[in-house]
XYZ file of C-alpha atoms in Angstrom:
670
model
C -14.444 -14.306 26.732
C -11.804 -15.785 24.390
C -8.673 -13.775 24.017
C -6.491 -14.277 20.706
C -9.645 -15.724 19.204
C -8.078 -16.794 15.876
C -6.544 -19.753 17.587
C -10.161 -20.952 17.548
C -9.328 -22.570 14.359
C -11.479 -24.590 11.824
C -10.068 -25.568 8.552
C -11.834 -26.297 5.449
C -10.168 -29.783 4.958
C -8.938 -30.821 8.600
C -11.777 -29.957 10.627
C -12.072 -27.585 14.065
C -9.402 -27.499 16.671
C -10.401 -28.926 20.215
C -11.168 -25.438 21.265
C -13.398 -24.568 18.418
C -15.406 -27.970 19.087
C -15.584 -27.075 22.629
C -17.301 -23.904 22.316
C -19.487 -25.392 19.420
C -20.822 -28.071 21.720
C -21.327 -25.672 24.628
C -23.430 -23.603 22.128
C -25.359 -26.860 20.906
C -26.347 -27.415 24.567
C -27.534 -24.041 25.330
C -24.674 -23.732 27.981
C -23.500 -20.114 26.574
C -25.429 -17.040 27.099
C -23.066 -14.676 25.426
C -19.643 -14.963 23.512
C -17.170 -12.517 23.099
C -13.693 -12.860 21.198
C -10.916 -10.498 21.014
C -8.233 -10.976 17.955
C -6.003 -8.367 16.248
C -5.919 -10.951 13.094
C -9.621 -12.053 12.837
C -9.006 -13.119 9.234
C -6.156 -15.652 8.636
C -6.313 -15.520 4.870
C -8.961 -17.891 4.423
C -12.651 -16.659 4.123
C -14.006 -20.304 5.375
C -12.110 -19.775 9.046
C -13.206 -16.448 9.461
C -16.713 -17.301 8.576
C -16.191 -20.261 10.991
C -15.670 -17.813 13.739
C -18.528 -15.743 13.018
C -20.593 -18.954 12.943
C -19.930 -19.329 16.764
C -21.255 -15.872 17.311
C -24.180 -16.002 14.929
C -25.548 -19.441 14.259
C -28.521 -17.871 13.438
C -27.328 -16.144 10.219
C -24.393 -18.327 9.095
C -25.412 -21.963 8.088
C -22.200 -22.972 6.632
C -18.840 -21.457 6.663
C -17.929 -22.664 2.931
C -20.461 -19.622 1.986
C -19.099 -16.553 0.459
C -17.801 -13.656 2.555
C -19.467 -11.059 0.419
C -23.067 -12.849 1.056
C -22.471 -11.828 4.812
C -20.953 -8.186 4.950
C -24.149 -6.918 6.180
C -23.632 -9.086 9.393
C -20.279 -7.642 10.396
C -21.795 -4.055 11.383
C -23.960 -6.301 14.136
C -20.854 -8.887 15.094
C -17.482 -7.348 14.635
C -16.209 -3.868 16.320
C -13.028 -2.633 14.971
C -11.143 -0.511 17.652
C -8.153 1.098 16.075
C -5.516 1.124 18.823
C -4.037 4.622 17.992
C -7.560 6.130 18.500
C -8.232 4.936 21.936
C -8.242 7.424 24.727
C -8.621 7.754 28.078
C -11.840 9.089 30.211
C -10.689 12.529 29.534
C -10.367 12.055 25.786
C -6.603 11.971 25.719
C -4.852 9.288 23.200
C -3.251 6.576 25.105
C -0.968 5.095 22.320
C 1.450 6.525 19.964
C 2.888 4.804 17.095
C 6.388 3.876 17.979
C 9.923 5.202 16.676
C 11.509 2.748 14.812
C 15.242 2.950 13.807
C 17.466 0.317 12.373
C 21.229 0.588 13.155
C 23.761 -1.093 11.140
C 27.259 -3.080 11.489
C 29.798 -5.246 9.666
C 31.188 -8.254 10.269
C 34.956 -8.643 11.417
C 37.094 -10.652 9.164
C 36.923 -13.702 11.069
C 32.889 -13.385 11.089
C 32.838 -12.876 7.545
C 34.967 -16.460 6.855
C 32.481 -18.103 9.121
C 29.520 -16.567 7.282
C 30.585 -17.423 4.112
C 31.651 -21.021 5.349
C 28.135 -21.482 6.617
C 26.390 -20.125 3.506
C 28.637 -22.913 1.400
C 27.289 -25.575 4.041
C 23.692 -24.643 3.718
C 23.744 -24.474 -0.056
C 25.703 -28.032 -0.078
C 23.236 -29.324 2.353
C 19.984 -28.228 0.217
C 21.659 -29.602 -2.942
C 22.468 -33.013 -0.931
C 18.761 -33.086 0.551
C 17.285 -32.946 -3.037
C 18.740 -36.481 -3.547
C 16.943 -38.030 -0.265
C 13.621 -39.458 -0.063
C 10.622 -37.128 0.803
C 10.743 -37.546 4.519
C 14.502 -37.518 4.919
C 14.629 -34.528 2.306
C 11.964 -32.635 4.434
C 13.966 -33.321 8.001
C 17.238 -32.192 6.400
C 15.864 -28.854 5.080
C 14.175 -28.281 8.489
C 17.652 -28.826 10.263
C 19.495 -26.666 7.601
C 16.710 -23.910 7.966
C 17.010 -23.910 11.493
C 21.030 -23.634 11.408
C 20.615 -20.588 9.177
C 18.236 -18.903 11.672
C 20.534 -19.644 14.608
C 23.421 -18.211 12.605
C 21.486 -15.089 11.825
C 20.777 -14.912 15.581
C 24.328 -14.971 16.751
C 27.450 -17.134 16.266
C 27.180 -18.339 19.830
C 23.774 -19.703 19.088
C 25.084 -21.455 15.689
C 28.203 -22.697 17.621
C 26.357 -24.522 20.531
C 23.814 -26.484 17.824
C 27.124 -27.363 15.601
C 29.205 -28.292 18.615
C 26.342 -30.467 19.908
C 25.591 -32.123 16.359
C 29.062 -32.849 15.956
C 29.382 -34.744 19.521
C 26.120 -36.779 18.641
C 27.249 -37.607 15.174
C 30.478 -38.977 16.661
C 28.698 -40.828 19.357
C 25.549 -42.155 16.963
C 24.558 -45.682 16.924
C 21.844 -47.099 14.927
C 19.670 -47.931 18.089
C 19.754 -44.158 19.168
C 17.749 -42.972 16.102
C 14.380 -44.036 17.542
C 14.993 -42.763 20.936
C 16.107 -39.464 19.755
C 13.094 -39.140 17.121
C 10.859 -39.578 20.548
C 12.759 -37.061 22.389
C 12.636 -34.236 19.807
C 8.869 -34.911 18.728
C 7.113 -32.040 17.055
C 5.829 -28.705 18.580
C 2.150 -29.185 19.270
C -0.514 -27.185 17.469
C -1.085 -24.694 20.606
C 2.733 -24.453 20.629
C 4.170 -20.718 21.453
C 6.838 -19.108 19.516
C 9.129 -19.626 22.343
C 8.303 -23.416 22.236
C 8.757 -23.299 18.509
C 12.300 -21.862 18.812
C 13.359 -24.263 21.672
C 12.121 -27.183 19.493
C 14.265 -25.791 16.516
C 17.233 -25.711 18.716
C 16.770 -29.452 19.940
C 16.164 -30.233 16.125
C 19.338 -28.679 15.023
C 21.357 -30.183 17.691
C 19.941 -33.866 18.217
C 18.581 -34.651 14.681
C 21.677 -36.730 14.029
C 20.220 -39.858 12.650
C 20.334 -38.129 9.323
C 23.355 -36.195 7.905
C 22.438 -33.226 6.022
C 25.293 -32.732 3.857
C 27.901 -35.153 2.356
C 30.927 -35.517 4.699
C 28.927 -33.659 7.480
C 31.597 -34.314 10.235
C 34.257 -32.669 8.076
C 32.106 -29.537 7.580
C 31.154 -29.376 11.244
C 34.591 -29.206 12.115
C 35.769 -26.678 9.823
C 32.852 -24.516 11.018
C 33.603 -24.659 14.710
C 37.359 -24.148 13.923
C 36.153 -20.663 12.239
C 33.575 -19.868 14.859
C 36.258 -20.209 17.846
C 38.456 -17.408 15.953
C 35.293 -15.137 16.696
C 36.215 -13.478 19.909
C 33.749 -10.607 19.714
C 30.825 -10.573 18.016
C 30.427 -7.042 16.205
C 26.523 -7.191 16.727
C 26.658 -7.354 20.258
C 29.531 -4.768 20.319
C 27.257 -2.358 18.298
C 24.231 -3.104 20.602
C 26.324 -2.093 23.724
C 27.486 0.945 22.306
C 23.879 1.942 21.073
C 23.050 1.234 25.146
C 25.881 3.249 26.151
C 25.570 6.237 23.670
C 22.016 6.614 22.711
C 20.175 5.116 25.656
C 22.228 6.136 28.718
C 20.569 5.852 32.021
C 17.433 4.261 30.278
C 15.796 0.705 31.076
C 16.130 -1.464 28.073
C 14.136 -4.692 26.759
C 16.106 -6.839 24.661
C 14.448 -9.760 22.530
C 16.066 -12.715 20.825
C 14.754 -15.909 19.530
C 17.431 -17.996 21.112
C 18.908 -18.764 24.572
C 22.594 -19.158 23.350
C 22.324 -15.581 22.091
C 20.414 -14.671 25.424
C 23.232 -15.916 27.456
C 25.781 -14.217 25.177
C 24.305 -10.781 25.735
C 23.543 -11.494 29.429
C 27.326 -12.158 29.592
C 28.251 -8.971 28.303
C 25.878 -6.685 30.364
C 26.673 -8.162 33.397
C 30.495 -7.657 32.710
C 29.613 -3.917 31.948
C 26.945 -3.170 34.531
C 26.711 -5.939 37.087
C 24.387 -8.716 37.641
C 22.180 -6.907 40.050
C 21.203 -4.488 37.013
C 20.349 -7.657 34.349
C 17.666 -9.968 34.357
C 16.033 -12.421 31.895
C 12.734 -14.399 30.737
C 12.965 -17.607 28.691
C 10.809 -20.644 28.449
C 12.370 -22.814 31.142
C 13.666 -20.136 33.799
C 17.443 -21.092 33.121
C 20.372 -19.343 31.299
C 23.362 -21.515 30.936
C 27.108 -20.400 30.389
C 26.485 -16.583 31.416
C 30.318 -15.746 32.683
C 30.515 -19.648 33.260
C 27.465 -20.189 35.435
C 24.079 -21.113 35.049
C 21.236 -18.501 36.177
C 18.046 -19.494 37.503
C 14.927 -17.088 37.491
C 11.009 -16.711 38.206
C 9.322 -14.957 34.842
C 6.818 -13.070 37.202
C 9.448 -12.018 39.894
C 11.942 -10.700 37.081
C 9.130 -9.114 35.120
C 8.028 -7.186 38.366
C 11.616 -6.164 39.336
C 11.951 -4.768 35.817
C 8.518 -2.894 36.009
C 9.558 -1.678 39.357
C 13.186 -0.271 38.167
C 15.018 -2.590 40.100
C 16.816 -3.932 37.163
C 17.751 -1.856 34.412
C 18.093 -4.417 31.550
C 15.902 -7.254 30.607
C 17.007 -9.922 28.058
C 13.920 -11.921 27.067
C 13.259 -14.872 24.446
C 10.040 -15.159 22.661
C 8.790 -16.265 26.115
C 7.832 -12.718 26.963
C 6.415 -12.086 23.367
C 2.695 -12.386 24.567
C 0.988 -12.472 27.881
C 2.943 -10.414 29.809
C 3.498 -6.595 30.557
C 6.714 -4.878 30.794
C 5.918 -1.245 30.101
C 6.186 -0.291 34.036
C 9.406 1.549 33.561
C 10.579 0.830 30.069
C 9.946 2.256 26.786
C 12.971 1.145 24.771
C 13.302 -2.075 22.743
C 16.167 -3.788 21.144
C 15.682 -6.228 18.706
C 19.065 -8.401 19.344
C 18.090 -10.468 16.167
C 15.037 -10.378 13.723
C 12.766 -13.282 13.455
C 11.708 -14.488 10.100
C 8.167 -13.410 10.761
C 7.410 -9.568 10.923
C 4.446 -10.477 13.272
C 6.774 -11.306 16.113
C 8.308 -7.699 15.872
C 4.887 -6.701 16.259
C 4.199 -8.662 19.243
C 7.598 -7.669 21.058
C 6.648 -3.861 20.715
C 3.103 -4.589 22.035
C 4.842 -5.677 25.439
C 5.700 -1.898 26.186
C 3.688 -0.162 23.825
C 0.512 -0.976 25.899
C -1.692 0.675 28.353
C -0.102 2.586 31.258
C 3.033 3.445 29.019
C 3.918 7.208 29.851
C 6.586 7.826 26.808
C 6.756 7.194 23.430
C 8.134 3.800 22.379
C 11.428 3.542 20.765
C 12.630 0.541 19.012
C 16.064 -0.152 17.469
C 16.554 -3.378 15.078
C 20.412 -4.360 13.951
C 21.341 -5.457 10.536
C 24.376 -6.384 8.330
C 23.606 -5.030 5.102
C 26.286 -7.367 3.695
C 24.097 -10.480 4.475
C 21.100 -12.101 2.754
C 18.813 -11.675 5.568
C 19.580 -8.090 5.703
C 18.927 -7.649 1.861
C 15.272 -9.779 2.246
C 14.256 -7.540 5.304
C 14.993 -4.344 2.891
C 12.819 -5.807 0.613
C 10.068 -6.605 3.078
C 10.389 -3.073 4.651
C 9.688 -1.592 1.106
C 6.760 -3.764 0.392
C 5.482 -2.734 3.950
C 5.619 0.651 3.277
C 3.853 0.178 -0.024
C 1.239 -1.887 1.665
C 0.780 0.763 4.546
C 0.307 3.670 1.505
C -2.353 1.258 0.013
C -4.178 1.034 3.181
C -3.847 4.783 3.974
C -7.612 5.633 2.372
C -9.180 2.966 4.810
C -9.633 6.116 7.503
C -7.419 4.174 10.044
C -3.981 3.925 10.954
C -1.958 2.165 8.338
C 0.271 0.717 11.165
C -2.533 -0.641 12.926
C -4.348 -2.080 10.136
C -0.878 -3.891 8.978
C -1.457 -6.452 11.389
C -4.565 -7.355 9.948
C -2.515 -7.977 6.424
C 0.391 -9.966 8.569
C -2.358 -12.174 10.016
C -3.710 -13.069 6.675
C -0.257 -13.978 5.381
C 1.193 -17.509 6.120
C 4.655 -17.723 8.270
C 5.756 -20.380 5.784
C 5.946 -17.731 3.141
C 8.484 -15.671 5.279
C 10.360 -18.845 6.108
C 10.944 -19.880 2.501
C 11.952 -16.040 1.678
C 14.838 -16.323 4.155
C 15.691 -19.822 3.483
C 15.738 -19.565 -0.191
C 17.167 -16.112 -0.712
C 21.010 -17.406 -0.512
C 20.492 -19.176 -3.860
C 19.773 -16.134 -5.762
C 22.271 -13.721 -7.322
C 21.957 -9.987 -6.189
C 20.854 -8.928 -9.852
C 18.006 -11.184 -9.720
C 16.773 -10.823 -6.209
C 14.243 -8.015 -6.919
C 12.012 -10.089 -9.310
C 12.665 -13.174 -7.378
C 11.256 -11.527 -4.396
C 8.199 -9.858 -6.227
C 7.199 -13.211 -7.640
C 7.734 -15.003 -4.183
C 5.490 -12.348 -2.215
C 2.816 -11.631 -4.824
C 0.243 -12.912 -2.413
C 1.620 -10.655 0.617
C -0.501 -7.462 0.574
C -2.028 -8.699 -2.809
C -5.077 -7.074 -4.416
C -7.366 -9.849 -2.810
C -5.804 -9.394 0.519
C -6.486 -5.572 0.607
C -10.108 -6.196 -0.632
C -10.533 -8.296 2.472
C -9.105 -5.820 4.907
C -11.061 -2.885 3.390
C -14.300 -5.015 3.491
C -13.586 -6.208 7.260
C -12.658 -2.369 8.154
C -15.234 -0.712 6.025
C -17.998 -2.884 7.127
C -17.355 -3.677 10.961
C -18.890 -1.289 13.525
C -16.343 1.369 14.976
C -16.334 2.224 18.560
C -15.870 6.147 19.240
C -15.374 6.775 22.551
C -16.287 10.906 22.208
C -20.075 9.636 21.771
C -20.421 7.717 24.790
C -17.883 9.305 27.000
C -20.462 11.941 28.703
C -22.437 8.758 29.751
C -19.672 6.697 31.248
C -19.367 7.338 35.082
C -15.798 8.554 36.480
C -15.884 5.188 38.456
C -13.282 2.598 39.105
C -12.159 -0.065 41.641
C -11.714 2.026 44.836
C -15.303 3.015 44.635
C -16.078 -0.461 45.524
C -14.630 -0.642 48.849
C -17.224 0.999 51.169
C -19.970 -1.619 49.923
C -17.495 -4.406 50.697
C -16.447 -3.209 54.109
C -20.137 -2.735 54.779
C -21.001 -6.233 53.741
C -18.072 -7.637 55.949
C -19.478 -5.687 58.944
C -23.058 -6.919 58.248
C -21.337 -10.507 58.606
C -19.762 -9.466 62.145
C -16.128 -9.793 60.490
C -13.381 -7.219 61.598
C -11.259 -5.770 58.783
C -7.600 -4.915 59.345
C -6.192 -2.315 57.060
C -2.874 -1.673 56.146
C -1.041 0.214 53.137
C -1.012 -2.977 51.008
C -4.990 -3.571 51.358
C -7.637 -5.199 53.432
C -7.247 -8.366 55.565
C -10.270 -10.525 56.826
C -11.548 -13.712 57.799
C -13.908 -14.942 55.389
C -17.789 -15.011 56.420
C -19.069 -18.586 56.903
C -22.007 -17.682 54.533
C -19.540 -17.257 51.769
C -17.374 -20.274 52.145
C -19.326 -22.472 49.993
C -16.431 -23.632 47.546
C -13.043 -24.920 47.755
C -12.415 -21.561 45.571
C -12.960 -19.350 48.613
C -10.382 -18.986 51.099
C -10.544 -19.215 54.980
C -8.635 -15.650 55.325
C -7.478 -12.947 52.712
C -4.517 -10.870 53.256
C -3.878 -7.595 51.516
C -6.601 -7.507 49.095
C -6.739 -4.056 47.613
C -9.244 -2.230 45.009
C -6.107 -1.188 43.203
C -5.395 -2.206 39.457
C -1.651 -1.998 40.248
C -1.524 -4.192 43.049
C -0.036 -7.172 41.960
C 2.929 -9.149 43.393
C 4.598 -12.406 43.042
C 2.553 -14.228 45.568
C -0.420 -13.576 43.614
C -3.020 -11.391 42.416
C -4.156 -8.943 45.067
C -6.454 -7.041 43.005
C -10.043 -7.353 44.186
C -13.381 -6.396 42.322
C -16.267 -7.742 40.478
C -15.260 -11.118 39.058
C -13.378 -11.912 42.211
C -14.547 -14.859 44.073
C -14.930 -13.482 47.355
C -16.519 -10.068 46.096
C -19.039 -12.051 44.097
C -19.850 -13.843 47.386
C -20.851 -10.480 48.736
C -22.783 -9.458 45.808
C -24.589 -12.712 45.881
C -25.238 -12.212 49.678
C -26.824 -8.752 49.157
C -28.817 -9.665 46.215
C -30.622 -12.474 48.135
C -31.690 -10.311 51.012
C -35.210 -9.689 51.309
C -34.811 -6.286 52.719
C -36.215 -3.579 50.311
C -36.032 -0.368 52.389
C -33.467 1.423 54.487
C -33.783 4.182 56.528
C -31.023 6.960 56.243
C -29.874 9.691 58.873
C -31.301 12.829 57.544
C -28.217 14.727 57.722
C -26.839 12.313 55.031
C -30.111 12.380 52.929
C -32.670 15.007 52.933
C -35.256 13.287 50.641
C -36.413 9.924 49.711
C -34.813 8.009 46.847
C -36.674 5.298 44.931
C -34.733 2.438 42.960
C -36.158 0.694 39.839
C -35.294 -1.916 37.674
C -35.943 -1.457 34.001
C -36.191 -4.533 31.762
C -37.308 -4.789 27.968
C -40.851 -5.604 27.932
C -40.088 -7.820 24.667
C -38.069 -10.992 25.321
C -35.275 -11.437 23.221
C -32.047 -13.453 23.201
C -29.993 -10.908 21.180
C -30.148 -7.966 23.750
C -26.884 -6.508 24.657
C -28.337 -5.279 27.949
C -31.101 -7.311 29.991
C -31.600 -4.694 32.808
C -30.675 -1.240 33.994
C -31.295 0.682 37.291
C -32.691 3.856 37.565
C -33.601 5.966 40.543
C -36.064 8.528 41.349
C -35.797 11.358 43.882
C -38.653 12.500 45.902
C -37.917 16.017 46.209
C -40.281 18.802 47.610
C -40.702 20.353 44.168
C -41.269 17.064 42.528
C -39.831 13.901 40.979
C -35.913 14.102 39.735
C -34.349 11.187 37.613
C -31.044 9.504 38.774
C -28.950 7.450 36.384
C -27.193 4.427 37.444
C -23.825 6.251 38.160
C -25.682 8.882 40.171
C -27.456 5.956 42.183
C -23.989 4.127 42.815
C -22.400 7.482 43.744
C -25.187 8.229 46.405
C -25.218 4.838 47.723
C -21.244 4.987 47.992
C -21.318 8.107 49.919
C -24.249 6.977 52.304
C -21.773 3.884 52.833
C -18.708 5.921 53.445
C -20.744 8.009 55.865
C -19.264 8.614 59.352
C -22.720 9.169 60.739
C -24.379 5.753 60.156
C -26.607 4.976 62.957
C -29.587 2.446 63.414
C -33.102 3.824 63.573
C -36.383 2.333 64.836
C -38.675 3.440 62.088
C -42.039 2.373 60.682
C -42.897 2.883 57.311
C -45.498 5.301 56.475
C -48.954 4.188 55.150
C -48.355 6.072 52.079
C -45.180 4.433 51.220
C -46.942 2.228 48.164
C -48.708 5.304 46.922
C -45.316 7.299 46.565
C -43.652 4.202 45.109
C -46.577 3.703 42.611
C -46.467 7.656 42.045
C -42.575 7.172 41.240
C -43.165 4.230 38.843
C -45.962 6.145 36.833
C -43.488 9.325 36.546
C -40.798 6.935 35.117
C -43.144 5.585 32.443
C -44.394 8.991 31.384
C -40.692 10.092 30.757
C -39.457 6.935 29.442
C -37.945 8.666 26.544
C -35.692 10.772 28.047
C -34.071 8.432 30.537
C -31.348 7.046 28.108
C -32.776 3.398 28.183
C -31.364 0.554 25.708
C -35.119 -0.612 25.491
C -37.974 0.650 23.110
C -40.540 -0.913 25.551
C -39.161 -0.623 28.870
C -41.140 -1.899 32.116
C -40.210 -1.022 35.540
C -40.188 -2.807 38.766
C -39.599 -1.494 42.212
C -36.131 -2.977 43.831
C -35.432 -0.541 46.932
C -36.144 2.622 48.803
C -33.967 5.040 50.718
C -35.984 6.958 53.322
C -34.339 9.769 55.483
C -35.236 9.397 59.265
C -38.009 11.707 59.953
C -39.904 11.089 56.767
C -41.193 7.538 57.980
């Protein structure tokens, strides 16, 4: 199972990533029985990459990824399932997700902030003109530094002030032999870098890449910028954010997202000063927040998330370190974008931290923009185009907001970076035409045709059609089985509110992955704490040992007290008579009840429920019993009945074959 499977990249020119190559080699050596990929953005703008993913899933159908996508559209219904988030329901048919309520708040710079912004704009423009006179390598580095400084400035003056100050310090201390050491210390973000890794790399690049000046007389520029930055004692955006928290979100838990640590520390300081340190937490890549009211804070990411989900802290300020792979919906349905990243996909990822399974409220999202800035004007244009794209997708019988993620996945992040980085050179009068020209490929006809082809040809999962067949069973229903198997191994189970504790049976300790003793294991999806995952179920190493031990038992019959079961039940395994590697289901269990008036069919869920009730029964006892002579005849009769009624059993096979697995016999009948 591969989550975020679009990272299994295979470029036509540069070849496959190591992760892709690993799966390909495992497949070549017949080490994979099945593959399951999860991704919200399967098509990243190139048919080759998408077909390379499908080739891993169906090497029998796709010879070369260089083939045309149109030639393989008939393969999609067999290979791709599109599950629209906003159509997902619970077992009772209630929708689990609602589109978030998104609002934009505006603010304006103070006079001091405006002076700094104007000087910063001139500095970047002069730097880009200067970079054009440099060699290609130096020009590229200078452009990266300038773009990063632009991004930092759009986040907060505090963020760019720190970078400018450290850059000036490095320039003043710079000697030639430092260049090589600095280049090595900065390096480049690896291919697998997260958004948070990239943001931290950008900060280091802006602060330390001083072997190359990015503008003529750079120290003079930096001193002027720092002097103007120091005149800004209060940042109006932070003031506006705090007003919104007080007025609109009074009493609520709020999740804040920002790209950069300096902006994070600025907001942490203001929140702490107003609401107290006990109400504020943070998450970032290294677990440290510097210069928060003059101190350095240290926090564990997992512990902080748990406290926030439990409502023990009201505010959580995070960098992109919490943008993926963490759940924050426990006590919060309100998100504030402290800054707007230069890629709309990150906004979707941020919202996904709280608009997820278990959220009990409709999520509210607020972004802050200054309409006088170039960044704000670009966001306005982007939002207009996003609305047009969603309108174009409205005919695809899906939620446009949900489909929009596919469009974003097909767009290179470099497009958005260039929009924000270059817009400062364009006059207000020319901005619309320039924007339309630069974004022609974003949501263009070719992109929309691919999205519609994927959505129109992929299989759809409609829960309503299968809901009656899905048993209302969950982790707690597995506990009686597990307790019984521990009892068979003569292990005593201690029970508390937190879960089960026991010494592991010797027969299960065949791997270093199995502990000698387990504490507080719980058949409960919510049972997680900072010491590790306490949730137990199928897939947990010790539960799987219990399953394996029982599968290996030779016993095929059980005598059950007659007060718990008044008729025999025979269990059969059904499999496909025709051997195939493509079967989604290899075997299923069916039961036959031997009632006084004839046979009755039991589905697998009914069998499970029956066995669970027997295991939970307080009237368990051992019985000395001998199976009657006609047991074999009764088994054969039940098997013949199944063969006769196979079309009514709901089996996934056209030609099933049945084999006897076990019999449950009430005492007195044997």
